CSV table of C-alpha atoms and ligand atoms in Angstrom, one decimal:
chain,number,residue,atom,x,y,z
A,1,UNK,CA,9.2,-64.5,76.6
A,2,UNK,CA,11.9,-66.1,79.0
A,3,UNK,CA,9.1,-67.9,79.9
A,4,UNK,CA,7.9,-69.5,76.5
A,5,UNK,CA,11.2,-70.0,75.6
A,6,UNK,CA,12.0,-72.2,78.3
A,7,UNK,CA,8.5,-73.7,77.5
A,8,UNK,CA,9.8,-74.6,74.1
A,9,UNK,CA,13.1,-75.9,75.1
A,10,UNK,CA,11.5,-78.2,77.9
A,11,UNK,CA,8.9,-79.7,75.3
A,12,UNK,CA,11.4,-80.5,73.2
A,13,UNK,CA,13.9,-82.2,75.9
A,14,UNK,CA,10.8,-84.1,77.6
A,15,UNK,CA,8.9,-85.7,75.2
A,16,UNK,CA,5.4,-84.1,76.6
A,17,UNK,CA,5.0,-86.1,80.0
A,18,UNK,CA,1.2,-85.0,81.1
A,19,UNK,CA,2.9,-84.0,84.2
A,20,UNK,CA,5.4,-81.2,83.1
A,21,UNK,CA,2.9,-80.3,80.5
A,22,UNK,CA,0.2,-79.5,83.4
A,23,UNK,CA,3.1,-77.9,85.2
A,24,UNK,CA,3.7,-75.7,82.3
A,25,UNK,CA,-0.2,-75.1,82.4
A,26,UNK,CA,0.0,-73.9,85.9
A,27,UNK,CA,2.9,-71.7,85.6
A,28,UNK,CA,0.9,-69.8,82.2
A,29,UNK,CA,-1.9,-69.6,84.8
A,30,UNK,CA,-0.1,-67.9,87.2
A,31,UNK,CA,1.5,-65.5,84.9
A,32,UNK,CA,-2.0,-64.5,83.7
A,33,UNK,CA,-3.0,-64.0,87.2
A,34,UNK,CA,-0.5,-61.6,88.0
A,35,UNK,CA,-1.1,-59.9,85.2
A,36,UNK,CA,-4.6,-59.3,86.1
A,37,UNK,CA,-3.6,-58.4,89.3
A,38,UNK,CA,-1.6,-55.7,88.3
A,39,UNK,CA,-4.4,-54.3,86.4
A,40,UNK,CA,-6.4,-54.2,89.2
A,41,UNK,CA,-4.1,-52.6,91.2
A,42,UNK,CA,-4.0,-49.6,88.9
A,43,UNK,CA,-7.4,-49.5,88.6
A,44,UNK,CA,-8.4,-48.9,92.0
A,45,UNK,CA,-6.1,-46.1,92.2
A,46,UNK,CA,-8.0,-44.1,89.0
A,47,UNK,CA,-11.2,-45.1,90.8
A,48,UNK,CA,-10.0,-43.5,94.2
A,49,UNK,CA,-8.9,-40.7,91.9
A,50,UNK,CA,-12.3,-40.0,89.9
A,51,UNK,CA,-14.1,-40.2,93.6
A,52,UNK,CA,-11.9,-37.5,95.1
A,53,UNK,CA,-11.9,-35.5,91.9
A,54,UNK,CA,-15.8,-35.2,91.7
A,55,UNK,CA,-16.6,-33.9,95.5
A,56,UNK,CA,-13.6,-31.4,94.5
A,57,UNK,CA,-15.5,-30.4,91.3
A,58,UNK,CA,-18.5,-29.7,92.8
A,59,UNK,CA,-17.2,-27.7,95.6
A,60,UNK,CA,-15.8,-25.3,92.9
A,61,UNK,CA,-19.2,-25.1,91.3
A,62,UNK,CA,-18.3,-26.7,88.1
A,63,UNK,CA,-21.6,-28.5,87.1
A,64,UNK,CA,-23.6,-25.1,87.7
A,65,UNK,CA,-21.0,-23.3,85.2
A,66,UNK,CA,-20.9,-26.4,82.7
A,67,UNK,CA,-25.0,-26.1,82.8
A,68,UNK,CA,-24.7,-22.5,82.1
A,69,UNK,CA,-22.2,-22.2,79.6
A,70,UNK,CA,-24.1,-25.2,78.2
A,71,UNK,CA,-27.7,-24.8,78.5
A,72,UNK,CA,-27.8,-21.4,79.5
A,73,UNK,CA,-29.4,-19.6,82.7
A,74,UNK,CA,-31.7,-21.0,85.2
A,75,UNK,CA,-35.0,-20.0,84.2
A,76,UNK,CA,-37.3,-18.5,87.3
A,77,UNK,CA,-41.0,-18.0,86.7
A,78,UNK,CA,-42.2,-15.1,88.7
A,79,UNK,CA,-43.2,-17.7,91.8
A,80,UNK,CA,-40.0,-19.3,91.7
A,81,UNK,CA,-38.2,-16.1,91.7
A,82,UNK,CA,-40.0,-14.8,94.4
A,83,UNK,CA,-39.1,-17.9,96.7
A,84,UNK,CA,-35.2,-17.5,95.2
A,85,UNK,CA,-35.6,-13.7,96.4
A,86,UNK,CA,-36.6,-14.5,99.9
A,87,UNK,CA,-34.1,-16.9,100.3
A,88,UNK,CA,-31.3,-14.5,99.0
A,89,UNK,CA,-33.0,-11.6,101.3
A,90,UNK,CA,-32.6,-14.1,104.4
A,91,UNK,CA,-36.7,-13.7,104.6
A,92,UNK,CA,-36.3,-17.6,103.8
A,93,UNK,CA,-34.2,-20.2,105.5
A,94,UNK,CA,-33.3,-23.5,103.8
A,95,UNK,CA,-32.2,-26.3,105.7
A,96,UNK,CA,-29.6,-28.3,103.4
A,97,UNK,CA,-27.4,-30.8,103.9
A,98,UNK,CA,-23.4,-30.5,103.2
A,99,UNK,CA,-24.1,-33.7,100.8
A,100,UNK,CA,-27.3,-32.0,99.0
A,101,UNK,CA,-25.3,-28.6,98.7
A,102,UNK,CA,-22.4,-30.1,97.5
A,103,UNK,CA,-24.3,-31.5,94.2
A,104,UNK,CA,-26.6,-29.4,93.8
A,105,UNK,CA,-26.8,-26.7,91.4
A,106,UNK,CA,-26.2,-22.8,92.3
A,107,UNK,CA,-28.4,-20.8,90.8
A,108,UNK,CA,-26.8,-17.3,90.2
A,109,UNK,CA,-26.9,-16.8,86.1
A,110,UNK,CA,-30.8,-16.6,86.0
A,111,UNK,CA,-33.7,-15.9,83.7
A,112,UNK,CA,-36.2,-14.2,85.6
A,113,UNK,CA,-39.9,-13.8,83.7
A,114,UNK,CA,-41.5,-11.3,85.9
A,115,UNK,CA,-44.7,-10.7,83.6
A,116,UNK,CA,-46.2,-7.7,81.9
A,117,UNK,CA,-45.6,-4.4,83.4
A,118,UNK,CA,-43.9,-5.1,86.5
A,119,UNK,CA,-40.8,-2.7,86.4
A,120,UNK,CA,-41.7,0.7,87.2
A,121,UNK,CA,-40.8,2.9,85.1
A,122,UNK,CA,-41.8,5.9,87.0
A,123,UNK,CA,-38.4,8.3,87.4
A,124,UNK,CA,-39.3,9.5,91.0
A,125,UNK,CA,-38.3,5.9,91.9
A,126,UNK,CA,-35.4,5.1,89.6
A,127,UNK,CA,-32.0,5.7,90.6
A,128,UNK,CA,-29.2,6.4,87.8
A,129,UNK,CA,-26.0,5.8,86.8
A,130,UNK,CA,-24.1,8.3,84.7
A,131,UNK,CA,-21.0,8.4,82.7
A,132,UNK,CA,-18.8,10.4,85.4
A,133,UNK,CA,-21.4,12.7,86.3
A,134,UNK,CA,-24.9,13.7,85.4
A,135,UNK,CA,-23.8,17.2,84.0
A,136,UNK,CA,-22.3,15.4,81.2
A,137,UNK,CA,-26.0,14.1,80.6
A,138,UNK,CA,-24.9,10.1,79.6
A,139,UNK,CA,-27.1,8.3,81.0
A,140,UNK,CA,-25.8,4.5,81.7
A,141,UNK,CA,-27.5,2.7,83.7
A,142,UNK,CA,-30.7,2.6,85.7
A,143,UNK,CA,-32.2,1.2,88.8
A,144,UNK,CA,-36.2,0.6,88.4
A,145,UNK,CA,-37.5,-0.7,91.7
A,146,UNK,CA,-40.2,-4.1,90.9
A,147,UNK,CA,-44.4,-3.6,91.3
A,148,UNK,CA,-44.8,-7.2,92.3
A,149,UNK,CA,-45.7,-6.9,96.2
A,150,UNK,CA,-44.4,-10.1,97.7
A,151,UNK,CA,-41.1,-8.8,96.4
A,152,UNK,CA,-41.5,-5.3,97.6
A,153,UNK,CA,-42.5,-6.6,101.4
A,154,UNK,CA,-39.6,-8.1,102.1
A,155,UNK,CA,-36.8,-6.9,104.1
A,156,UNK,CA,-34.6,-6.1,101.6
A,157,UNK,CA,-35.5,-4.1,98.8
A,158,UNK,CA,-34.9,-5.6,95.3
A,159,UNK,CA,-34.2,-2.8,92.2
A,160,UNK,CA,-33.6,-4.0,88.6
A,161,UNK,CA,-30.1,-2.5,87.1
A,162,UNK,CA,-31.0,-1.8,83.4
A,163,UNK,CA,-28.9,-0.9,80.8
A,164,UNK,CA,-29.6,2.3,78.2
A,165,UNK,CA,-29.0,2.8,74.8
A,166,UNK,CA,-25.4,4.4,75.2
A,167,UNK,CA,-24.2,0.9,76.5
A,168,UNK,CA,-23.1,-2.1,74.2
A,169,UNK,CA,-25.0,-4.7,76.3
A,170,UNK,CA,-28.3,-3.2,75.3
A,171,UNK,CA,-27.8,-3.7,71.5
A,172,UNK,CA,-26.8,-7.4,72.2
A,173,UNK,CA,-28.5,-10.4,71.3
A,174,UNK,CA,-29.1,-12.1,74.6
A,175,UNK,CA,-28.9,-15.8,75.2
A,176,UNK,CA,-33.1,-16.0,76.0
A,177,UNK,CA,-34.5,-19.3,76.6
A,178,UNK,CA,-37.7,-18.5,74.9
A,179,UNK,CA,-39.2,-21.8,75.3
A,180,UNK,CA,-39.4,-21.5,78.9
A,181,UNK,CA,-41.7,-18.7,78.7
A,182,UNK,CA,-45.1,-19.0,79.4
A,183,UNK,CA,-48.0,-18.0,76.8
A,184,UNK,CA,-48.6,-14.6,78.7
A,185,UNK,CA,-45.1,-13.6,78.2
A,186,UNK,CA,-44.7,-15.2,74.5
A,187,UNK,CA,-48.1,-12.6,73.8
A,188,UNK,CA,-46.5,-9.9,75.1
A,189,UNK,CA,-43.3,-9.9,73.4
A,190,UNK,CA,-45.5,-10.9,70.4
A,191,UNK,CA,-47.6,-7.9,71.3
A,192,UNK,CA,-44.6,-5.4,71.6
A,193,UNK,CA,-42.7,-6.5,68.3
A,194,UNK,CA,-45.8,-5.9,66.5
A,195,UNK,CA,-46.9,-8.9,65.2
A,196,UNK,CA,-49.8,-10.0,67.1
A,197,UNK,CA,-52.5,-9.6,64.1
A,198,UNK,CA,-50.5,-12.2,62.2
A,199,UNK,CA,-50.2,-14.6,64.6
A,200,UNK,CA,-53.8,-14.5,66.1
A,201,UNK,CA,-55.2,-15.2,62.3
A,202,UNK,CA,-53.1,-18.1,61.7
A,203,UNK,CA,-53.1,-19.6,65.2
A,204,UNK,CA,-50.0,-20.6,65.7
A,205,UNK,CA,-48.5,-23.2,68.2
A,206,UNK,CA,-45.8,-22.1,70.7
A,207,UNK,CA,-42.9,-23.5,68.9
A,208,UNK,CA,-43.9,-21.8,65.9
A,209,UNK,CA,-44.0,-18.3,68.0
A,210,UNK,CA,-40.7,-18.6,69.2
A,211,UNK,CA,-39.3,-19.4,65.9
A,212,UNK,CA,-41.0,-16.0,64.9
A,213,UNK,CA,-39.5,-14.2,68.0
A,214,UNK,CA,-36.1,-15.7,67.6
A,215,UNK,CA,-36.0,-14.7,64.1
A,216,UNK,CA,-36.7,-10.9,64.7
A,217,UNK,CA,-34.5,-10.8,67.7
A,218,UNK,CA,-31.7,-12.3,65.4
A,219,UNK,CA,-32.8,-9.3,62.7
A,220,UNK,CA,-32.8,-6.4,64.8
A,221,UNK,CA,-31.2,-7.1,68.5
A,222,UNK,CA,-31.3,-3.5,69.8
A,223,UNK,CA,-35.1,-3.0,68.5
A,224,UNK,CA,-36.1,-6.1,70.6
A,225,UNK,CA,-34.3,-5.1,74.0
A,226,UNK,CA,-35.4,-1.8,73.5
A,227,UNK,CA,-39.3,-2.3,73.0
A,228,UNK,CA,-39.9,-6.5,75.2
A,229,UNK,CA,-37.3,-6.3,78.2
A,230,UNK,CA,-38.5,-4.0,80.5
A,231,UNK,CA,-42.2,-4.3,79.3
A,232,UNK,CA,-42.6,-7.9,79.3
A,233,UNK,CA,-40.4,-8.1,82.6
A,234,UNK,CA,-38.0,-10.7,80.9
A,235,UNK,CA,-34.8,-10.2,82.3
A,236,UNK,CA,-31.3,-12.5,82.3
A,237,UNK,CA,-28.4,-11.7,85.1
A,238,UNK,CA,-27.9,-12.5,88.4
A,239,UNK,CA,-28.8,-10.7,92.2
A,240,UNK,CA,-26.0,-9.2,93.8
A,241,UNK,CA,-25.5,-6.7,97.0
A,242,UNK,CA,-25.0,-3.1,94.7
A,243,UNK,CA,-23.7,-0.9,98.3
A,244,UNK,CA,-20.7,0.0,96.0
A,245,UNK,CA,-22.9,1.3,93.1
A,246,UNK,CA,-22.4,5.1,92.6
A,247,UNK,CA,-25.9,6.6,91.7
A,248,UNK,CA,-28.1,9.3,92.0
A,249,UNK,CA,-31.2,10.1,92.9
A,250,UNK,CA,-34.1,11.6,90.6
A,251,UNK,CA,-34.7,14.7,92.7
A,252,UNK,CA,-31.0,15.8,93.0
A,253,UNK,CA,-28.0,15.5,91.0
A,254,UNK,CA,-26.6,14.2,94.7
A,255,UNK,CA,-25.3,11.4,94.9
A,256,UNK,CA,-27.1,8.4,96.8
A,257,UNK,CA,-25.7,5.3,98.3
A,258,UNK,CA,-27.7,2.1,99.0
A,259,UNK,CA,-28.0,0.8,102.3
A,260,UNK,CA,-27.5,-2.9,103.6
A,261,UNK,CA,-31.4,-3.6,103.1
A,262,UNK,CA,-31.2,-3.4,99.0
A,263,UNK,CA,-30.1,-5.7,96.5
A,264,UNK,CA,-30.4,-5.5,92.5
A,265,UNK,CA,-31.0,-7.7,89.5
A,266,UNK,CA,-28.2,-7.0,87.5
A,267,UNK,CA,-29.5,-7.4,83.6
A,268,UNK,CA,-27.2,-4.9,82.5
A,269,UNK,CA,-24.0,-6.7,82.0
A,270,UNK,CA,-23.0,-10.6,80.8
A,271,UNK,CA,-22.9,-13.2,83.2
A,272,UNK,CA,-19.1,-14.8,83.0
A,273,UNK,CA,-17.6,-16.7,85.5
A,274,UNK,CA,-14.0,-17.1,84.7
A,275,UNK,CA,-15.4,-21.0,85.6
A,276,UNK,CA,-17.7,-20.7,82.7
A,277,UNK,CA,-15.1,-19.8,80.2
A,278,UNK,CA,-12.8,-22.7,81.3
A,279,UNK,CA,-14.9,-25.7,81.5
A,280,UNK,CA,-17.4,-24.5,79.1
A,281,UNK,CA,-14.9,-23.7,76.8
A,282,UNK,CA,-13.5,-26.7,77.5
A,283,UNK,CA,-16.6,-28.9,76.6
A,284,UNK,CA,-17.4,-26.8,73.7
A,285,UNK,CA,-13.9,-27.4,72.3
A,286,UNK,CA,-14.4,-31.4,72.5
A,287,UNK,CA,-17.7,-31.3,71.4
A,288,UNK,CA,-17.2,-29.1,68.5
A,289,UNK,CA,-13.9,-31.8,68.3
A,290,UNK,CA,-16.6,-34.7,68.0
A,291,UNK,CA,-18.5,-32.9,65.5
A,292,UNK,CA,-15.6,-32.6,63.4
A,293,UNK,CA,-14.3,-36.0,63.6
A,294,UNK,CA,-18.1,-37.4,62.9
A,295,UNK,CA,-18.7,-35.4,60.0
A,296,UNK,CA,-15.3,-36.6,58.4
A,297,UNK,CA,-16.0,-40.6,59.7
A,298,UNK,CA,-19.6,-39.9,57.8
A,299,UNK,CA,-17.7,-38.5,54.7
A,300,UNK,CA,-15.2,-41.2,54.6
A,301,UNK,CA,-18.0,-43.9,54.7
A,302,UNK,CA,-20.1,-42.1,52.1
A,303,UNK,CA,-16.8,-41.9,49.9
A,304,UNK,CA,-16.3,-45.6,50.4
A,305,UNK,CA,-20.1,-46.8,49.8
A,306,UNK,CA,-19.6,-44.2,46.3
A,307,UNK,CA,-16.3,-45.9,45.6
A,308,UNK,CA,-17.7,-49.3,45.3
A,309,UNK,CA,-20.9,-48.3,43.8
A,310,UNK,CA,-18.6,-46.5,40.7
A,311,UNK,CA,-16.0,-50.0,40.9
A,312,UNK,CA,-19.2,-52.5,40.5
A,313,UNK,CA,-20.9,-50.1,37.9
A,314,UNK,CA,-17.0,-49.9,36.0
A,315,UNK,CA,-16.9,-53.4,36.1
A,316,UNK,CA,-20.2,-54.1,34.7
A,317,UNK,CA,-19.3,-51.4,31.8
A,318,UNK,CA,-16.2,-53.0,30.7
A,319,UNK,CA,-17.4,-56.5,30.7
A,320,UNK,CA,-19.9,-55.0,28.1
A,321,UNK,CA,-17.4,-53.1,26.2
A,322,UNK,CA,-15.4,-56.5,26.4
A,323,UNK,CA,-17.9,-58.3,24.7
A,324,UNK,CA,-18.6,-56.2,21.6
A,325,UNK,CA,-15.3,-54.5,21.2
A,326,UNK,CA,-12.7,-57.3,19.9
A,327,UNK,CA,-10.5,-54.5,18.6
A,328,UNK,CA,-9.5,-53.2,21.5
A,329,UNK,CA,-8.8,-57.2,23.0
A,330,UNK,CA,-7.2,-57.9,20.1
A,331,UNK,CA,-5.1,-55.1,19.9
A,332,UNK,CA,-4.3,-55.4,23.6
A,333,UNK,CA,-5.1,-52.0,24.9
A,334,UNK,CA,-5.9,-51.9,28.1
A,335,UNK,CA,-8.7,-49.5,29.4
A,336,UNK,CA,-8.1,-48.0,33.3
A,337,UNK,CA,-8.6,-50.0,35.7
A,338,UNK,CA,-12.3,-49.8,37.5
A,339,UNK,CA,-10.8,-48.6,40.3
A,340,UNK,CA,-9.0,-45.8,39.1
A,341,UNK,CA,-12.2,-45.0,36.9
A,342,UNK,CA,-14.3,-45.0,40.4
A,343,UNK,CA,-11.6,-42.6,41.7
A,344,UNK,CA,-12.0,-40.3,39.0
A,345,UNK,CA,-15.5,-40.4,38.9
A,346,UNK,CA,-15.6,-39.7,42.9
A,347,UNK,CA,-13.2,-36.2,42.4
A,348,UNK,CA,-15.7,-33.3,41.2
A,349,UNK,CA,-14.7,-31.9,38.2
A,350,UNK,CA,-13.3,-28.6,37.5
A,351,UNK,CA,-15.0,-25.8,36.2
A,352,UNK,CA,-13.4,-24.5,32.9
A,353,UNK,CA,-12.4,-20.5,33.8
A,354,UNK,CA,-11.0,-17.6,31.6
A,355,UNK,CA,-7.7,-19.1,31.7
A,356,UNK,CA,-8.4,-22.2,30.0
A,357,UNK,CA,-11.0,-20.9,27.6
A,358,UNK,CA,-8.6,-21.0,24.7
A,359,UNK,CA,-7.8,-24.6,25.5
A,360,UNK,CA,-8.4,-27.1,23.0
A,361,UNK,CA,-9.7,-30.7,24.4
A,362,UNK,CA,-7.8,-33.0,21.6
A,363,UNK,CA,-10.2,-35.8,22.2
A,364,UNK,CA,-13.1,-34.1,20.7
A,365,UNK,CA,-11.2,-31.2,19.4
A,366,UNK,CA,-13.6,-28.6,20.3
A,367,UNK,CA,-12.2,-25.7,22.6
A,368,UNK,CA,-13.4,-25.6,26.4
A,369,UNK,CA,-16.0,-23.3,27.5
A,370,UNK,CA,-16.8,-21.3,30.6
A,371,UNK,CA,-18.3,-23.0,33.1
A,372,UNK,CA,-17.8,-26.6,31.7
A,373,UNK,CA,-16.4,-29.3,33.5
A,374,UNK,CA,-12.7,-30.2,33.1
A,375,UNK,CA,-10.1,-32.7,34.0
A,376,UNK,CA,-6.6,-33.1,33.8
A,377,UNK,CA,-4.6,-36.5,33.2
A,378,UNK,CA,-2.3,-37.3,36.0
A,379,UNK,CA,0.9,-37.0,33.7
A,380,UNK,CA,3.4,-34.6,34.1
A,381,UNK,CA,2.1,-32.1,31.7
A,382,UNK,CA,-1.2,-32.7,33.2
A,383,UNK,CA,-2.9,-32.7,30.0
A,384,UNK,CA,-6.3,-31.1,29.9
A,385,UNK,CA,-9.5,-32.8,28.7
A,386,UNK,CA,-13.7,-32.3,28.8
A,387,UNK,CA,-14.3,-34.2,32.2
A,388,UNK,CA,-17.1,-36.9,29.8
A,389,UNK,CA,-14.5,-36.9,27.2
A,390,UNK,CA,-11.6,-37.6,29.7
A,391,UNK,CA,-14.0,-40.4,31.3
A,392,UNK,CA,-14.7,-42.1,27.7
A,393,UNK,CA,-11.3,-42.4,27.3
A,394,UNK,CA,-10.5,-44.1,30.4
A,395,UNK,CA,-13.0,-46.8,29.6
A,396,UNK,CA,-10.9,-47.5,26.4
A,397,UNK,CA,-7.6,-46.9,26.9
A,398,UNK,CA,-4.9,-46.6,30.4
A,399,UNK,CA,-2.8,-43.9,28.1
A,400,UNK,CA,-3.1,-40.3,27.8
A,401,UNK,CA,-4.0,-39.4,24.2
A,402,UNK,CA,-1.3,-36.9,23.9
A,403,UNK,CA,1.9,-38.0,25.8
A,404,UNK,CA,0.7,-41.6,26.1
A,405,UNK,CA,1.5,-41.7,29.9
A,406,UNK,CA,-0.2,-44.4,31.4
A,407,UNK,CA,-2.3,-45.3,34.2
A,408,UNK,CA,-3.3,-48.5,36.2
A,409,UNK,CA,-4.9,-50.5,33.9
A,410,UNK,CA,-7.5,-53.4,33.7
A,411,UNK,CA,-6.7,-56.6,33.4
A,412,UNK,CA,-7.7,-57.7,30.1
A,413,UNK,CA,-8.7,-60.8,29.2
A,414,UNK,CA,-6.9,-63.3,27.3
A,415,UNK,CA,-8.1,-63.8,23.6
A,416,UNK,CA,-9.2,-67.8,24.4
A,417,UNK,CA,-11.4,-66.4,27.0
A,418,UNK,CA,-12.6,-64.2,24.1
A,419,UNK,CA,-12.7,-66.4,21.4
A,420,UNK,CA,-14.6,-68.9,23.5
A,421,UNK,CA,-17.1,-66.5,24.5
A,422,UNK,CA,-17.6,-64.9,21.2
A,423,UNK,CA,-18.4,-68.8,19.7
A,424,UNK,CA,-21.0,-69.9,22.9
A,425,UNK,CA,-22.7,-66.6,21.9
A,426,UNK,CA,-23.1,-66.9,18.0
A,427,UNK,CA,-23.7,-71.0,18.9
A,428,UNK,CA,-26.6,-70.3,21.6
A,429,UNK,CA,-28.2,-67.6,19.2
A,430,UNK,CA,-28.1,-69.6,16.6
A,431,UNK,CA,-29.8,-72.4,18.3
A,432,UNK,CA,-32.6,-70.0,19.3
B,1,ZN,ZN1,-13.4,-32.9,24.6
B,2,ZN,ZN1,-0.9,-36.5,29.0
């Protein structure tokens, strides 16, 4: 401001000599340069902050949590799960540089596809978790071994912890990513759900298989979990060391403690690390907000588009009316403005309810019937008319038929213009 004021004053005093103008331009340029430098300085610190933040977020494995919360569990088929299990059990060492380890996904929450009949359901090989004690006879979880030899032959033994009917997890609709399963697993699921004949006949595509499976799963999650999970070997969960579990062996009702050479895949509870909630929730909320704003914007655009269409239509109707209805112009009775009528048409008409059934529409003099459309004049008394009756009145006059309350008027053409147009039309008809 000071600079500009000084420029103005100097310009007034010195009558625009070229050297003064050049000097002022140089001052102006240096001022702009200073501003740019300041902006760059701030931008540099923002970039440094971001660069520091990304490794911290990666160190906290936020990207893995976001993936789990957003996409779901990491899918592993039998082969890739065997590799994963080898690494977990220590039979396979993988050398990863610090940077690769920092940015790669930490596959904890898994969807594993063991295949049909891979889970051992022989009670003599299983371990049990009871509510309090076996004497209450309330079995909560079972630890089942896996039959696949390439899993059992490793240095650690793997069990699958499965929920029973008494746990809430057994009845949950789990977030399976069915599109990741191979055709054998999908066929197994279809067989277990007893929809095989229908599907074989129609020879549906994989996507259709999945659609049917998901529909059935949505309808009855308990039945699906009971029939499919164990039989087809599809598990959702995570690997953990299960030495702290209080289990009972099948042969006796004695407590049993797993050795250090045992681990389990917990398919009996939801995997929900706090980070998933934090970041997944945050991203979910942001996405919801974005979608809501998008929907509002689309609605606004549609409304604007329809409003413009209605205004155009009403202007056309008014032009046609003015050509034939001389009485209205002669009496200087303006109709409601095209914009007002367009806005009126944009609002959804109200439906007559039982309270309004006895009301008379003073335009057509008929009683309002249930389920008919009605509207109210924006007058203090809010007089009620049929929707179509009110629309017709608005196209002829801008005052309430009952209380003369005025709404925005359309401009009336002058009588001169109307006469000139009328005479021109008559003359052209005579000429034809
Ligand atoms: Zn009416
Ligand atoms: Zn009124």
